[in-house]
């Protein structure tokens, strides 16, 4: 721009120079002529073509404007109305026009600040620049996470969204272990995925071995006593990342995004598929995958990711090739020892003639014959209460498994599930009946008014019906009048009118005055005195 200005001052500027400048800056020729005119008036404008001239009275974003932007979620028009209302009350200067306010906000605030004031810290983080960790060696660091898949799967006749728990190696992007659960995952899911990640034998290999460090994100399942104890026994460091920092475990978060766009979006029952109509819903004839078929397809995609997929950072290599090219030695654990490490300890018990008593239930095994009376230690898989693993309390020697005695049959379990479902339906119906209460809409401040008013007659009829169903109210003591007392009793007149005439009570069943029930009469009173 300074060169064009010098050419214009020397009267050597032509339209060809302006056209070439406009093409290089991707603007119109008229814009270049306007910039030249501004540079002739102020030479500082030649340094920043198109920038507005600096002035002392130019409006700038103040701390008050930032607070109002945060209050109104980035709504500039609402901020302008608020400043105008305050100026009318004499609480400040009148604000500039809305276009001027927009320009000042775009000029003085970065895109990240504008997004943060409108949507909070997570929105502002999308405009940040993050450093990439250097790729180390295999099994240096693993990352783990849960992900609920946006796919509806048929689980025992109900449409559910399964959860995936997996471990991934940060150096090679390989998925070392995976576990799928039909409902919300637990520490059992973490332990199952950990076993498949550490073992390198079929069908889990060749990825695996013990990592040096595992990154988790403050999940209760990953930080439970059983999981942390397993990591301690395996000599694996657990790095607990701060909450709401997905960028600190970018490898597994990238895997969570990739599995949806590369695999889940093409499955039947994908919940985020665009649907026609104002109220998108699933097609009625859509057939969902069974849980077994979904798991099989996910494992097949995992094998494809590890053996055929070529991530961009590896420049044509697959995770398997990157793993095999790394000469770092691996730490393996025998499968039997790994099973022991990933079980939860339940303390010691005494083996009796009825087996082992655990959680108010008996467990038996064929190896228990002749072993009654010894002290044993119990270890079990969380949420798998049908079997326990038994070890000798003194030596730690593995004795064998024990299964639940008197386990319910499939028919009994189905009956219990049906009873539970019926109870849930009744409870849901009762709760929905409570939620049907409606209140009148108001356009002035007023107390809430419940709709569905009753008349006095309707209220009395309903109360009478409710009273008629009470057993205490149905009891009518005066319906059958009591029998008349004996003639020698002094009966009050009020009671005598309420008795049935002609039905005197026999002397044998009614005690005489002053005599307790069951007391025999004096012989002298009956004329039997000798």
Short mmCIF file of C-alpha atoms in Angstrom, two decimals:
data_model
loop_
_atom_site.label_atom_id
_atom_site.label_comp_id
_atom_site.label_asym_id
_atom_site.label_seq_id
_atom_site.Cartn_x
_atom_site.Cartn_y
_atom_site.Cartn_z
CA UNK A 1 0.00 0.00 0.00
CA UNK A 2 2.88 2.39 0.70
CA UNK A 3 4.27 1.67 -2.77
CA UNK A 4 0.96 2.53 -4.39
CA UNK A 5 0.82 5.70 -2.35
CA UNK A 6 4.34 6.68 -3.57
CA UNK A 7 3.35 5.97 -7.18
CA UNK A 8 0.27 8.12 -6.80
CA UNK A 9 2.28 10.98 -5.34
CA UNK A 10 4.70 10.73 -8.34
CA UNK A 11 1.72 10.61 -10.73
CA UNK A 12 2.85 7.21 -12.03
CA UNK A 13 -0.07 5.18 -10.62
CA UNK A 14 -2.18 3.41 -13.24
CA UNK A 15 -5.30 1.31 -13.12
CA UNK A 16 -3.16 -1.74 -13.83
CA UNK A 17 -1.32 -1.28 -10.52
CA UNK A 18 -4.64 -0.99 -8.67
CA UNK A 19 -6.03 -4.05 -10.44
CA UNK A 20 -3.02 -6.18 -9.51
CA UNK A 21 -3.19 -5.02 -5.89
CA UNK A 22 -6.90 -5.82 -5.72
CA UNK A 23 -6.30 -9.30 -7.13
CA UNK A 24 -3.49 -10.03 -4.65
CA UNK A 25 -5.56 -8.86 -1.67
CA UNK A 26 -8.80 -10.47 -3.02
CA UNK A 27 -10.76 -7.23 -2.78
CA UNK A 28 -12.41 -4.96 -5.33
CA UNK A 29 -10.61 -2.13 -7.11
CA UNK A 30 -12.97 0.36 -5.47
CA UNK A 31 -11.76 -0.82 -2.06
CA UNK A 32 -8.12 -0.22 -3.04
CA UNK A 33 -8.93 3.35 -4.23
CA UNK A 34 -10.70 3.99 -0.93
CA UNK A 35 -7.66 2.76 1.02
CA UNK A 36 -5.41 5.04 -1.03
CA UNK A 37 -7.61 8.02 -0.23
CA UNK A 38 -7.47 7.22 3.49
CA UNK A 39 -3.67 6.83 3.34
CA UNK A 40 -3.33 10.29 1.76
CA UNK A 41 -5.22 11.80 4.69
CA UNK A 42 -3.35 9.77 7.33
CA UNK A 43 -0.08 7.98 6.53
CA UNK A 44 -0.59 5.59 9.48
CA UNK A 45 -3.54 4.07 7.60
CA UNK A 46 -1.11 2.70 4.97
CA UNK A 47 0.31 0.24 7.54
CA UNK A 48 -3.10 -1.41 8.12
CA UNK A 49 -5.24 -1.05 4.99
CA UNK A 50 -8.92 -1.20 5.76
CA UNK A 51 -8.51 -0.54 9.47
CA UNK A 52 -10.63 2.23 10.92
CA UNK A 53 -8.88 5.36 12.00
CA UNK A 54 -7.95 5.53 15.66
CA UNK A 55 -9.76 8.17 17.69
CA UNK A 56 -9.81 9.07 21.36
CA UNK A 57 -13.57 8.86 21.65
CA UNK A 58 -13.84 5.42 20.02
CA UNK A 59 -16.02 3.04 22.04
CA UNK A 60 -14.18 0.15 23.68
CA UNK A 61 -15.48 -2.88 25.55
CA UNK A 62 -15.53 -2.16 29.28
CA UNK A 63 -15.64 -4.62 32.20
CA UNK A 64 -19.32 -3.76 32.61
CA UNK A 65 -20.01 -4.76 29.00
CA UNK A 66 -18.18 -8.07 29.58
CA UNK A 67 -20.32 -8.79 32.65
CA UNK A 68 -23.49 -8.01 30.71
CA UNK A 69 -22.37 -10.26 27.87
CA UNK A 70 -21.93 -13.10 30.36
CA UNK A 71 -25.34 -12.31 31.92
CA UNK A 72 -27.16 -12.31 28.58
CA UNK A 73 -25.21 -15.27 27.12
CA UNK A 74 -23.53 -13.21 24.39
CA UNK A 75 -26.74 -11.49 23.20
CA UNK A 76 -25.47 -8.08 22.04
CA UNK A 77 -28.98 -6.67 21.48
CA UNK A 78 -29.92 -7.53 25.07
CA UNK A 79 -26.73 -5.86 26.31
CA UNK A 80 -27.61 -2.75 24.32
CA UNK A 81 -31.12 -2.65 25.82
CA UNK A 82 -29.67 -3.03 29.31
CA UNK A 83 -27.19 -0.17 28.78
CA UNK A 84 -29.94 2.01 27.33
CA UNK A 85 -32.21 1.34 30.33
CA UNK A 86 -29.40 2.16 32.76
CA UNK A 87 -28.61 5.42 30.92
CA UNK A 88 -32.31 6.37 31.14
CA UNK A 89 -32.11 5.91 34.93
CA UNK A 90 -29.00 8.08 35.05
CA UNK A 91 -26.63 5.19 35.86
CA UNK A 92 -24.19 5.74 32.98
CA UNK A 93 -23.50 7.15 29.56
CA UNK A 94 -25.77 6.30 26.65
CA UNK A 95 -24.42 3.32 24.69
CA UNK A 96 -23.39 3.51 21.03
CA UNK A 97 -25.44 2.02 18.27
CA UNK A 98 -25.80 -1.73 17.97
CA UNK A 99 -23.48 -1.96 14.90
CA UNK A 100 -20.83 0.01 16.78
CA UNK A 101 -21.23 -2.27 19.78
CA UNK A 102 -20.86 -5.31 17.54
CA UNK A 103 -17.68 -3.93 15.98
CA UNK A 104 -16.19 -3.12 19.38
CA UNK A 105 -16.91 -6.63 20.68
CA UNK A 106 -15.38 -8.28 17.60
CA UNK A 107 -12.35 -5.98 17.83
CA UNK A 108 -11.65 -6.10 21.58
CA UNK A 109 -12.61 -9.70 22.38
CA UNK A 110 -11.07 -12.81 20.93
CA UNK A 111 -13.29 -15.59 19.49
CA UNK A 112 -12.53 -17.69 22.53
CA UNK A 113 -13.61 -14.89 24.91
CA UNK A 114 -16.83 -14.33 23.01
CA UNK A 115 -17.59 -18.06 23.02
CA UNK A 116 -16.74 -18.33 26.73
CA UNK A 117 -19.00 -15.43 27.71
CA UNK A 118 -21.83 -17.01 25.73
CA UNK A 119 -21.35 -20.71 26.49
CA UNK A 120 -18.90 -21.07 29.36
CA UNK A 121 -15.49 -22.68 29.70
CA UNK A 122 -16.20 -25.69 27.49
CA UNK A 123 -17.23 -23.42 24.61
CA UNK A 124 -14.13 -21.26 25.06
CA UNK A 125 -11.87 -24.34 25.03
CA UNK A 126 -12.85 -25.05 21.41
CA UNK A 127 -10.87 -21.98 20.34
CA UNK A 128 -7.72 -22.87 22.27
CA UNK A 129 -4.53 -24.31 20.83
CA UNK A 130 -3.25 -27.49 22.46
CA UNK A 131 0.18 -29.00 22.35
CA UNK A 132 0.55 -32.58 21.20
CA UNK A 133 2.36 -34.97 23.49
CA UNK A 134 5.39 -36.63 21.94
CA UNK A 135 4.77 -40.24 21.03
CA UNK A 136 6.69 -42.50 23.36
CA UNK A 137 7.06 -46.24 23.21
CA UNK A 138 4.48 -49.00 23.30
CA UNK A 139 2.90 -49.66 26.70
CA UNK A 140 4.36 -46.45 28.09
CA UNK A 141 0.93 -44.88 28.64
CA UNK A 142 -2.57 -46.24 28.18
CA UNK A 143 -5.82 -44.28 28.28
CA UNK A 144 -9.22 -45.68 29.20
CA UNK A 145 -12.78 -44.42 29.10
CA UNK A 146 -16.47 -45.40 28.98
CA UNK A 147 -18.64 -44.50 25.99
CA UNK A 148 -22.38 -44.96 25.62
CA UNK A 149 -22.99 -45.74 21.97
CA UNK A 150 -25.83 -43.86 20.19
CA UNK A 151 -27.21 -47.14 18.84
CA UNK A 152 -30.33 -48.92 20.08
CA UNK A 153 -29.73 -52.63 20.59
CA UNK A 154 -32.21 -55.39 21.43
CA UNK A 155 -31.40 -56.58 24.97
CA UNK A 156 -33.90 -59.21 26.16
CA UNK A 157 -36.69 -57.60 24.16
CA UNK A 158 -35.90 -54.02 25.22
CA UNK A 159 -34.17 -51.32 23.18
CA UNK A 160 -31.08 -50.18 25.08
CA UNK A 161 -27.93 -48.21 24.33
CA UNK A 162 -24.89 -50.30 25.32
CA UNK A 163 -21.69 -48.99 26.84
CA UNK A 164 -18.14 -49.61 25.63
CA UNK A 165 -15.15 -49.70 27.98
CA UNK A 166 -11.77 -49.82 26.28
CA UNK A 167 -8.05 -49.26 26.72
CA UNK A 168 -5.89 -47.73 24.01
CA UNK A 169 -2.13 -47.40 23.66
CA UNK A 170 -1.04 -43.78 23.17
CA UNK A 171 2.11 -44.62 21.19
CA UNK A 172 0.51 -46.82 18.53
CA UNK A 173 -3.23 -45.88 18.72
CA UNK A 174 -3.96 -49.59 19.13
CA UNK A 175 -7.06 -50.75 21.02
CA UNK A 176 -5.54 -53.13 23.54
CA UNK A 177 -8.73 -54.19 25.36
CA UNK A 178 -12.48 -53.73 25.10
CA UNK A 179 -15.59 -54.76 27.06
CA UNK A 180 -19.27 -54.17 26.21
CA UNK A 181 -22.13 -53.99 28.73
CA UNK A 182 -25.87 -53.72 27.94
CA UNK A 183 -26.45 -51.20 30.75
CA UNK A 184 -24.38 -48.70 32.67
CA UNK A 185 -20.83 -50.00 33.21
CA UNK A 186 -19.29 -50.76 36.59
CA UNK A 187 -15.93 -51.82 37.98
CA UNK A 188 -16.62 -55.28 36.56
CA UNK A 189 -16.53 -53.74 33.07
CA UNK A 190 -13.18 -52.09 33.82
CA UNK A 191 -11.69 -55.36 35.09
CA UNK A 192 -12.97 -57.32 32.09
CA UNK A 193 -11.51 -54.77 29.67
CA UNK A 194 -8.25 -54.71 31.65
CA UNK A 195 -7.88 -58.50 31.42
CA UNK A 196 -8.43 -58.46 27.66
CA UNK A 197 -5.94 -55.58 27.37
CA UNK A 198 -3.13 -57.20 29.36
CA UNK A 199 -3.41 -60.73 27.93
CA UNK A 200 -1.58 -61.30 24.62
CA UNK A 201 -2.79 -64.81 23.93
CA UNK A 202 -5.60 -65.63 21.51
CA UNK A 203 -8.02 -64.03 20.89
CA UNK A 204 -6.57 -60.84 22.44
CA UNK A 205 -3.03 -60.71 21.00
CA UNK A 206 -0.62 -59.51 19.88
CA UNK A 207 -1.35 -56.24 21.70
CA UNK A 208 -1.06 -56.30 25.46
CA UNK A 209 1.28 -56.64 28.37
CA UNK A 210 1.50 -54.37 31.40
CA UNK A 211 1.63 -50.62 30.80
CA UNK A 212 3.68 -48.23 32.88
CA UNK A 213 0.86 -45.73 33.36
CA UNK A 214 -2.90 -45.54 32.79
CA UNK A 215 -4.79 -42.24 32.49
CA UNK A 216 -8.34 -42.09 33.88
CA UNK A 217 -10.77 -39.20 34.28
CA UNK A 218 -12.01 -39.38 37.88
CA UNK A 219 -14.61 -42.05 37.14
CA UNK A 220 -15.84 -43.87 40.21
CA UNK A 221 -15.50 -47.20 38.40
CA UNK A 222 -11.86 -46.60 37.52
CA UNK A 223 -11.01 -45.37 41.03
CA UNK A 224 -12.87 -48.09 42.97
CA UNK A 225 -11.00 -50.13 45.56
CA UNK A 226 -11.01 -53.27 43.44
CA UNK A 227 -9.62 -51.57 40.32
CA UNK A 228 -6.97 -49.54 42.18
CA UNK A 229 -5.90 -52.65 44.10
CA UNK A 230 -5.55 -54.54 40.80
CA UNK A 231 -3.39 -51.75 39.35
CA UNK A 232 -1.25 -51.71 42.49
CA UNK A 233 -0.68 -55.47 42.36
CA UNK A 234 0.22 -55.20 38.68
CA UNK A 235 2.63 -52.31 39.40
CA UNK A 236 0.78 -49.88 37.11
CA UNK A 237 0.66 -46.15 37.92
CA UNK A 238 -2.80 -44.58 37.71
CA UNK A 239 -2.88 -40.92 36.63
CA UNK A 240 -6.14 -39.33 37.78
CA UNK A 241 -6.82 -36.41 35.45
CA UNK A 242 -8.82 -33.33 36.54
CA UNK A 243 -12.52 -33.30 35.81
CA UNK A 244 -13.81 -31.93 32.49
CA UNK A 245 -10.41 -32.05 30.76
CA UNK A 246 -10.93 -34.37 27.78
CA UNK A 247 -7.98 -32.79 25.97
CA UNK A 248 -5.63 -34.40 28.51
CA UNK A 249 -6.54 -37.88 27.19
CA UNK A 250 -6.89 -37.07 23.52
CA UNK A 251 -6.09 -40.57 22.25
CA UNK A 252 -9.14 -42.29 23.73
CA UNK A 253 -11.36 -39.24 23.11
CA UNK A 254 -10.35 -39.32 19.45
CA UNK A 255 -11.24 -43.01 19.40
CA UNK A 256 -14.67 -42.21 20.86
CA UNK A 257 -15.32 -39.75 18.03
CA UNK A 258 -13.90 -42.02 15.35
CA UNK A 259 -15.97 -45.07 16.27
CA UNK A 260 -19.20 -43.13 15.83
CA UNK A 261 -18.42 -41.60 12.44
CA UNK A 262 -16.61 -44.65 11.04
CA UNK A 263 -18.73 -47.50 12.41
CA UNK A 264 -21.78 -46.73 14.56
CA UNK A 265 -23.44 -44.31 12.11
CA UNK A 266 -24.06 -47.11 9.61
CA UNK A 267 -25.70 -49.54 12.07
CA UNK A 268 -29.45 -50.11 12.37
CA UNK A 269 -30.92 -48.24 15.31
CA UNK A 270 -28.46 -45.32 15.13
CA UNK A 271 -30.16 -42.73 17.34
CA UNK A 272 -28.65 -39.64 15.71
CA UNK A 273 -29.66 -40.45 12.16
CA UNK A 274 -31.48 -37.52 10.46
CA UNK A 275 -35.19 -38.31 10.23
CA UNK A 276 -37.93 -36.70 8.11
CA UNK A 277 -40.82 -34.84 9.70
CA UNK A 278 -41.18 -32.26 12.42
CA UNK A 279 -40.91 -34.91 15.12
CA UNK A 280 -38.26 -37.37 14.00
CA UNK A 281 -38.74 -40.88 15.31
CA UNK A 282 -37.51 -44.36 14.57
CA UNK A 283 -39.22 -46.24 11.75
CA UNK A 284 -41.74 -48.73 13.09
CA UNK A 285 -40.39 -51.52 10.88
CA UNK A 286 -36.76 -51.00 11.91
CA UNK A 287 -35.12 -54.22 13.09
CA UNK A 288 -32.54 -53.71 15.84
CA UNK A 289 -29.39 -55.70 16.26
CA UNK A 290 -29.22 -58.18 19.09
CA UNK A 291 -26.65 -57.56 21.80
CA UNK A 292 -24.59 -60.54 20.64
CA UNK A 293 -24.54 -59.37 17.02
CA UNK A 294 -23.64 -55.82 18.02
CA UNK A 295 -20.75 -57.08 20.13
CA UNK A 296 -19.50 -59.27 17.28
CA UNK A 297 -19.57 -56.35 14.85
CA UNK A 298 -17.81 -54.06 17.30
CA UNK A 299 -15.03 -56.59 17.87
CA UNK A 300 -14.66 -57.02 14.11
CA UNK A 301 -14.33 -53.25 13.71
CA UNK A 302 -11.74 -53.23 16.51
CA UNK A 303 -9.66 -55.79 14.61
CA UNK A 304 -9.97 -53.65 11.47
CA UNK A 305 -8.83 -50.58 13.40
CA UNK A 306 -5.78 -52.40 14.73
CA UNK A 307 -4.72 -54.28 11.60
CA UNK A 308 -5.96 -52.36 8.53
CA UNK A 309 -6.65 -48.76 9.50
CA UNK A 310 -3.81 -46.34 8.71
CA UNK A 311 -3.89 -43.25 10.96
CA UNK A 312 -2.43 -40.08 9.46
CA UNK A 313 0.43 -39.69 12.00
CA UNK A 314 1.82 -43.13 11.06
CA UNK A 315 2.22 -42.27 7.34
CA UNK A 316 0.77 -45.42 5.86
CA UNK A 317 1.40 -47.79 8.74
CA UNK A 318 -1.27 -49.57 10.74
CA UNK A 319 -1.29 -49.73 14.56
CA UNK A 320 -0.18 -53.37 14.27
CA UNK A 321 2.84 -52.41 12.17
CA UNK A 322 3.70 -49.58 14.55
CA UNK A 323 3.45 -52.01 17.46
CA UNK A 324 5.66 -54.63 15.80
CA UNK A 325 8.26 -52.04 14.74
CA UNK A 326 8.71 -50.94 18.35
CA UNK A 327 11.49 -52.96 20.05
CA UNK A 328 10.41 -52.12 23.60
CA UNK A 329 10.24 -55.31 25.71
CA UNK A 330 6.84 -56.31 27.08
CA UNK A 331 5.83 -57.34 30.60
CA UNK A 332 3.48 -60.29 30.48
CA UNK A 333 1.34 -61.77 33.27
CA UNK A 334 0.08 -65.38 33.30
CA UNK A 335 -3.64 -65.67 32.77
CA UNK A 336 -4.17 -67.47 36.10
CA UNK A 337 -2.32 -64.79 38.05
CA UNK A 338 -4.15 -62.02 36.20
CA UNK A 339 -7.48 -63.58 37.13
CA UNK A 340 -6.43 -63.54 40.78
CA UNK A 341 -5.32 -59.91 40.68
CA UNK A 342 -8.55 -58.67 39.15
CA UNK A 343 -10.88 -60.23 41.72
CA UNK A 344 -12.33 -58.52 44.78
CA UNK A 345 -11.32 -59.85 48.19
CA UNK A 346 -14.17 -60.75 50.55
CA UNK A 347 -12.14 -61.93 53.57
CA UNK A 348 -11.88 -65.34 55.22
CA UNK A 349 -14.63 -67.89 55.93
CA UNK A 350 -14.88 -71.35 57.46
CA UNK A 351 -15.79 -74.17 55.13
CA UNK A 352 -18.64 -76.10 56.76
CA UNK A 353 -20.65 -79.15 55.79
CA UNK A 354 -23.08 -76.80 54.00
CA UNK A 355 -20.30 -75.20 51.97
CA UNK A 356 -19.17 -71.57 52.27
CA UNK A 357 -21.54 -68.93 53.61
CA UNK A 358 -21.19 -65.67 51.65
CA UNK A 359 -23.71 -62.80 51.63
CA UNK A 360 -26.31 -64.97 53.40
CA UNK A 361 -26.10 -67.64 50.70
CA UNK A 362 -24.34 -70.99 50.45
CA UNK A 363 -21.75 -71.87 47.81
CA UNK A 364 -20.57 -75.41 47.12
CA UNK A 365 -18.01 -77.11 44.90
CA UNK A 366 -17.00 -80.67 44.08
CA UNK A 367 -13.50 -80.16 45.52
CA UNK A 368 -14.95 -79.47 49.01
CA UNK A 369 -15.37 -83.15 49.85
CA UNK A 370 -13.42 -83.88 53.02
CA UNK A 371 -12.37 -80.22 53.44
CA UNK A 372 -14.95 -79.09 56.04
CA UNK A 373 -13.44 -77.11 58.89
CA UNK A 374 -10.58 -75.34 57.07
CA UNK A 375 -10.21 -71.57 56.80
CA UNK A 376 -10.49 -70.22 53.26
CA UNK A 377 -10.28 -66.81 51.60
CA UNK A 378 -12.95 -65.71 49.12
CA UNK A 379 -12.39 -63.64 45.99
CA UNK A 380 -15.13 -62.82 43.51
CA UNK A 381 -15.90 -60.85 40.40
CA UNK A 382 -18.08 -57.79 41.15
CA UNK A 383 -21.75 -58.29 40.18
CA UNK A 384 -21.09 -61.96 39.29
CA UNK A 385 -22.54 -63.50 42.44
CA UNK A 386 -23.27 -66.93 40.95
CA UNK A 387 -19.66 -68.10 41.46
CA UNK A 388 -16.80 -67.35 43.84
CA UNK A 389 -13.12 -68.30 43.80
CA UNK A 390 -11.74 -69.95 46.94
CA UNK A 391 -8.14 -69.89 48.22
CA UNK A 392 -6.51 -71.42 51.27
CA UNK A 393 -6.37 -68.77 54.01
CA UNK A 394 -2.93 -69.76 55.34
CA UNK A 395 -0.99 -70.65 52.20
CA UNK A 396 -2.91 -68.69 49.54
CA UNK A 397 -3.14 -71.82 47.37
CA UNK A 398 -6.03 -71.81 44.90
CA UNK A 399 -8.57 -74.47 45.88
CA UNK A 400 -11.21 -74.07 43.19
CA UNK A 401 -14.49 -72.37 42.31
CA UNK A 402 -17.73 -72.58 44.26
CA UNK A 403 -21.15 -72.16 42.69
CA UNK A 404 -24.32 -70.90 44.28
CA UNK A 405 -26.31 -73.70 45.90
CA UNK A 406 -30.04 -73.96 45.15
CA UNK A 407 -29.74 -71.58 42.23
CA UNK A 408 -33.08 -70.53 40.75
CA UNK A 409 -34.19 -72.05 37.47
CA UNK A 410 -34.76 -70.03 34.32
CA UNK A 411 -38.53 -70.25 34.81
CA UNK A 412 -38.26 -68.88 38.34
CA UNK A 413 -36.02 -66.05 37.21
CA UNK A 414 -38.49 -65.17 34.44
CA UNK A 415 -41.38 -65.18 36.93
CA UNK A 416 -39.46 -62.85 39.25
CA UNK A 417 -38.68 -60.52 36.36
CA UNK A 418 -42.35 -60.44 35.33
CA UNK A 419 -43.41 -59.64 38.89
CA UNK A 420 -40.85 -56.85 39.09
CA UNK A 421 -42.00 -55.46 35.74
CA UNK A 422 -45.66 -55.49 36.88
CA UNK A 423 -44.70 -53.68 40.06
CA UNK A 424 -42.77 -51.09 38.05
CA UNK A 425 -45.77 -50.56 35.76
CA UNK A 426 -48.07 -50.02 38.74
CA UNK A 427 -45.67 -47.57 40.32
CA UNK A 428 -45.25 -45.72 37.02
CA UNK A 429 -49.03 -45.49 36.63
CA UNK A 430 -49.41 -44.08 40.13
CA UNK A 431 -46.69 -41.52 39.56
CA UNK A 432 -48.22 -40.46 36.25
CA UNK A 433 -51.58 -40.00 37.97
CA UNK A 434 -49.95 -37.58 40.39
CA UNK A 435 -48.33 -35.69 37.53
CA UNK A 436 -51.69 -35.15 35.82
CA UNK A 437 -52.50 -32.32 38.20
CA UNK A 438 -52.82 -29.15 36.15
CA UNK A 439 -52.79 -25.53 37.25
CA UNK A 440 -54.46 -22.55 35.68
CA UNK A 441 -52.39 -20.26 33.49
CA UNK A 442 -52.07 -16.68 34.74
CA UNK A 443 -50.93 -13.41 33.22
CA UNK A 444 -50.82 -11.53 36.51
CA UNK A 445 -49.01 -12.37 39.77
CA UNK A 446 -51.32 -14.78 41.63
CA UNK A 447 -51.23 -17.89 43.74
CA UNK A 448 -51.30 -21.17 41.78
CA UNK A 449 -54.85 -22.48 41.27
CA UNK A 450 -55.36 -26.21 40.82
CA UNK A 451 -57.67 -27.07 37.93
CA UNK A 452 -60.48 -29.60 38.15
CA UNK A 453 -62.57 -27.94 40.89
CA UNK A 454 -65.31 -30.01 42.60
CA UNK A 455 -68.78 -28.98 43.64
CA UNK A 456 -69.93 -29.45 47.21
CA UNK A 457 -72.20 -32.33 46.20
CA UNK A 458 -69.39 -34.06 44.32
CA UNK A 459 -67.07 -33.69 47.30
CA UNK A 460 -69.67 -35.10 49.71
CA UNK A 461 -70.40 -38.02 47.38
CA UNK A 462 -66.72 -38.85 47.01
CA UNK A 463 -66.16 -38.62 50.75
CA UNK A 464 -69.17 -40.84 51.38
CA UNK A 465 -67.83 -43.38 48.91
CA UNK A 466 -64.43 -43.30 50.59
CA UNK A 467 -66.06 -43.68 54.02
CA UNK A 468 -68.08 -46.61 52.76
CA UNK A 469 -64.92 -48.49 51.94
CA UNK A 470 -63.46 -48.23 55.45
CA UNK A 471 -63.98 -51.33 57.60
CA UNK A 472 -64.06 -49.25 60.78
CA UNK A 473 -66.87 -47.11 59.35
CA UNK A 474 -68.73 -50.19 58.15
CA UNK A 475 -68.95 -51.52 61.73
CA UNK A 476 -72.49 -50.68 63.05
CA UNK A 477 -72.70 -51.54 66.76
CA UNK A 478 -76.38 -50.46 67.11
CA UNK A 479 -77.70 -52.59 64.28
CA UNK A 480 -78.44 -55.57 66.60
CA UNK A 481 -79.58 -54.30 70.03
CA UNK A 482 -78.11 -56.03 73.09
CA UNK A 483 -80.18 -58.52 75.08
CA UNK A 484 -82.08 -57.38 78.18
CA UNK A 485 -80.19 -57.73 81.47
CA UNK A 486 -81.51 -59.91 84.34
CA UNK A 487 -84.49 -58.61 86.30
CA UNK A 488 -82.53 -58.14 89.54
CA UNK A 489 -80.07 -55.74 87.82
CA UNK A 490 -80.44 -52.03 88.25
CA UNK A 491 -80.49 -50.96 84.58
CA UNK A 492 -80.42 -47.22 83.72
CA UNK A 493 -83.47 -46.04 81.76
CA UNK A 494 -81.29 -44.86 78.85
CA UNK A 495 -79.84 -48.36 78.45
CA UNK A 496 -83.14 -50.17 78.98
CA UNK A 497 -84.67 -48.41 75.93
CA UNK A 498 -81.84 -49.74 73.71
CA UNK A 499 -82.21 -53.40 74.66
CA UNK A 500 -84.33 -56.04 72.96
CA UNK A 501 -87.38 -56.97 75.05
CA UNK A 502 -88.19 -60.60 75.72
CA UNK A 503 -84.59 -61.75 75.42
CA UNK A 504 -83.34 -61.91 78.99
CA UNK A 505 -79.80 -63.06 79.51
CA UNK A 506 -79.58 -66.40 81.38
CA UNK A 507 -78.22 -66.19 84.90
CA UNK A 508 -75.58 -68.73 84.02
CA UNK A 509 -74.10 -66.40 81.43
CA UNK A 510 -74.59 -63.06 83.19
CA UNK A 511 -72.83 -62.39 86.48
CA UNK A 512 -74.83 -61.06 89.42
CA UNK A 513 -74.32 -57.51 90.66
CA UNK A 514 -71.04 -57.16 92.48
CA UNK A 515 -69.77 -60.48 91.21
CA UNK A 516 -66.89 -60.95 88.78
CA UNK A 517 -67.38 -62.99 85.62
CA UNK A 518 -66.60 -66.64 86.24
CA UNK A 519 -67.26 -66.40 90.04
CA UNK A 520 -69.64 -69.09 91.31
CA UNK A 521 -72.75 -68.15 93.30
CA UNK A 522 -73.03 -68.57 97.07
CA UNK A 523 -75.11 -71.65 97.98
CA UNK A 524 -77.10 -69.55 100.45
CA UNK A 525 -78.33 -67.33 97.66
CA UNK A 526 -79.80 -70.30 95.81
CA UNK A 527 -81.61 -71.66 98.89
CA UNK A 528 -79.26 -74.58 99.27
CA UNK A 529 -78.00 -73.66 102.74
CA UNK A 530 -78.14 -76.52 105.08
#
